């Protein structure tokens, strides 16, 4: 086995343990553990400043944040989403009794194809959820144009896109609102966590109330809400990691460059690249494996796993091929050729603060060797 310690995709980035423990210790002293505590408020303010968006509402996780945002935007009937994303994008819609309608992707970006979105529109469509997959912005302007033309509401699942820019502006301010995830595996983690960012003060207030059962003040409930509150321990981790976000970014950038160099001349291996005119977070090292590589994508993943490189087949096989969607919408499979092709080719490789550039060099050499096995 080449690596004695396993290299994981999405190993948590923990930047300043001492600062975190200090915040948690202060929290225990205050005995204010949750319910819009001072750490949650500070995390929200710091996020708003960093993103350049006036309103940020922190949540217990991005899935609940997506559900609350979908409610607050009065989504109903059908909502168009990509299938090629983490399953939570569709689940958040389905869980509200709304039908997710799966559109296909652009094979170059892996993000929604606006023409496919257009073809999915019916009289029942109320909105579109774009996903900034791998931290590449979805086609924001094109999707906005389609939505404006048809009177649809547009929001984004920005779970992969913290710190990413589009046209020089940070993701967080596009569409009606954008939803971030701060899950342990994400670029910026708060253990579990998420947030909704928006320019719309009224929408933010509605989302804030829905996060806390719909309570306005102590005894007055004005909406059907849920419990989407972020805890103080989670906010503490988020605050510390946001203060040190450049450490995470530097580690990811160096690793990405090492992958660019190490994978450059391996036939059948194509590294997914990012627009060099924009900021990216380089959280996902995405490789497409084609026939020119000696072995199949699945054989590559198995061979890497044997050497303790725990690569992942994200987002195989596509949401439309998972329950309940496979059973509910068996016909959509043939409408998603690019989703199926890309889902069959992609491997996500380890990066983050736990992975060093010489680990990356050895991973790349290993991949080259695996390709020569046949
Ligand atoms: C991680 C993720 C989510 C869910 O985030 P949680 O905070 O774990 O609920 C949603 N969408 C995408 C694209 C994700 O990657």
Short mmCIF file of N, CA, C and O and ligand atoms in Angstrom, two decimals, residues 61-64 66 85-86 88-89 131 133 157 159-160 181-183 186 192-194 284 315, ligand 1:
data_model
loop_
_atom_site.label_atom_id
_atom_site.label_comp_id
_atom_site.label_asym_id
_atom_site.label_seq_id
_atom_site.Cartn_x
_atom_site.Cartn_y
_atom_site.Cartn_z
N UNK A 61 -28.02 23.55 8.45
CA UNK A 61 -27.36 22.89 7.31
C UNK A 61 -27.94 23.46 6.02
O UNK A 61 -28.93 24.20 6.06
N UNK A 62 -27.34 23.13 4.90
CA UNK A 62 -27.78 23.70 3.63
C UNK A 62 -29.07 23.07 3.12
O UNK A 62 -29.83 23.72 2.40
N UNK A 63 -29.33 21.82 3.51
CA UNK A 63 -30.54 21.17 3.02
C UNK A 63 -31.78 21.87 3.58
O UNK A 63 -32.72 22.20 2.83
N UNK A 64 -31.78 22.13 4.89
CA UNK A 64 -32.88 22.88 5.50
C UNK A 64 -32.92 24.31 4.94
O UNK A 64 -33.99 24.86 4.70
N UNK A 66 -32.10 25.23 1.94
CA UNK A 66 -32.73 25.14 0.62
C UNK A 66 -34.25 25.00 0.76
O UNK A 66 -35.01 25.63 0.03
N UNK A 85 -25.83 16.70 -9.42
CA UNK A 85 -25.52 17.47 -8.22
C UNK A 85 -25.70 16.53 -7.04
O UNK A 85 -26.17 15.40 -7.21
N UNK A 86 -25.36 17.00 -5.86
CA UNK A 86 -25.64 16.20 -4.67
C UNK A 86 -27.17 16.08 -4.52
O UNK A 86 -27.92 17.00 -4.83
N UNK A 88 -29.29 16.34 -2.33
CA UNK A 88 -30.05 17.28 -1.48
C UNK A 88 -30.75 18.36 -2.30
O UNK A 88 -31.79 18.87 -1.87
N UNK A 89 -30.21 18.74 -3.44
CA UNK A 89 -30.84 19.80 -4.24
C UNK A 89 -32.27 19.37 -4.60
O UNK A 89 -33.23 20.13 -4.41
N UNK A 131 -27.12 25.25 -9.76
CA UNK A 131 -26.08 24.79 -8.84
C UNK A 131 -24.72 25.21 -9.40
O UNK A 131 -24.44 24.96 -10.58
N UNK A 133 -21.72 24.07 -9.63
CA UNK A 133 -21.06 22.80 -9.35
C UNK A 133 -19.54 22.92 -9.36
O UNK A 133 -18.97 23.58 -10.23
N UNK A 157 -28.15 26.94 -5.50
CA UNK A 157 -27.48 26.08 -4.52
C UNK A 157 -25.99 26.36 -4.69
O UNK A 157 -25.38 25.94 -5.67
N UNK A 159 -23.61 25.55 -2.55
CA UNK A 159 -22.91 24.72 -1.57
C UNK A 159 -21.42 24.54 -1.89
O UNK A 159 -20.61 24.35 -0.99
N UNK A 160 -21.06 24.58 -3.20
CA UNK A 160 -19.66 24.36 -3.59
C UNK A 160 -18.91 25.67 -3.80
O UNK A 160 -17.72 25.63 -4.11
N UNK A 181 -23.37 25.76 1.92
CA UNK A 181 -23.23 24.70 2.91
C UNK A 181 -21.89 24.85 3.63
O UNK A 181 -20.86 25.09 2.99
N UNK A 182 -21.92 24.71 4.94
CA UNK A 182 -20.70 24.69 5.74
C UNK A 182 -20.54 23.33 6.41
O UNK A 182 -20.04 23.22 7.53
N UNK A 183 -21.00 22.31 5.72
CA UNK A 183 -20.82 20.94 6.19
C UNK A 183 -19.32 20.64 6.32
O UNK A 183 -18.50 21.21 5.60
N UNK A 186 -17.03 20.58 3.33
CA UNK A 186 -17.00 21.69 2.38
C UNK A 186 -15.78 22.59 2.60
O UNK A 186 -15.10 22.51 3.61
N UNK A 192 -21.53 21.26 11.07
CA UNK A 192 -22.72 21.24 10.21
C UNK A 192 -23.13 22.69 10.09
O UNK A 192 -22.99 23.46 11.04
N UNK A 193 -23.66 23.07 8.96
CA UNK A 193 -24.13 24.46 8.85
C UNK A 193 -24.43 24.85 7.43
O UNK A 193 -24.06 24.14 6.48
N UNK A 194 -25.11 25.96 7.30
CA UNK A 194 -25.43 26.51 5.99
C UNK A 194 -25.85 27.95 6.17
O UNK A 194 -25.90 28.46 7.30
N UNK A 284 -12.64 21.11 -5.23
CA UNK A 284 -12.92 19.84 -5.89
C UNK A 284 -11.91 19.61 -7.02
O UNK A 284 -11.79 20.41 -7.93
N UNK A 315 -21.11 12.82 -9.22
CA UNK A 315 -22.29 12.48 -8.49
C UNK A 315 -22.98 11.32 -9.18
O UNK A 315 -24.08 11.45 -9.67
C1 LIG B 1 -23.31 19.38 0.49
C2 LIG B 1 -24.35 19.82 -0.47
C3 LIG B 1 -25.65 20.11 -0.08
C4 LIG B 1 -26.17 19.82 1.30
O1 LIG B 1 -25.50 20.52 2.27
P1 LIG B 1 -25.71 20.11 3.82
O2 LIG B 1 -25.15 21.31 4.54
O3 LIG B 1 -24.90 18.87 4.04
O4 LIG B 1 -27.15 19.92 4.07
C5 LIG B 1 -26.53 20.59 -1.03
N1 LIG B 1 -26.15 20.77 -2.30
C6 LIG B 1 -24.91 20.48 -2.74
C7 LIG B 1 -24.56 20.71 -4.17
C8 LIG B 1 -23.97 19.97 -1.84
O5 LIG B 1 -22.76 19.64 -2.28
#
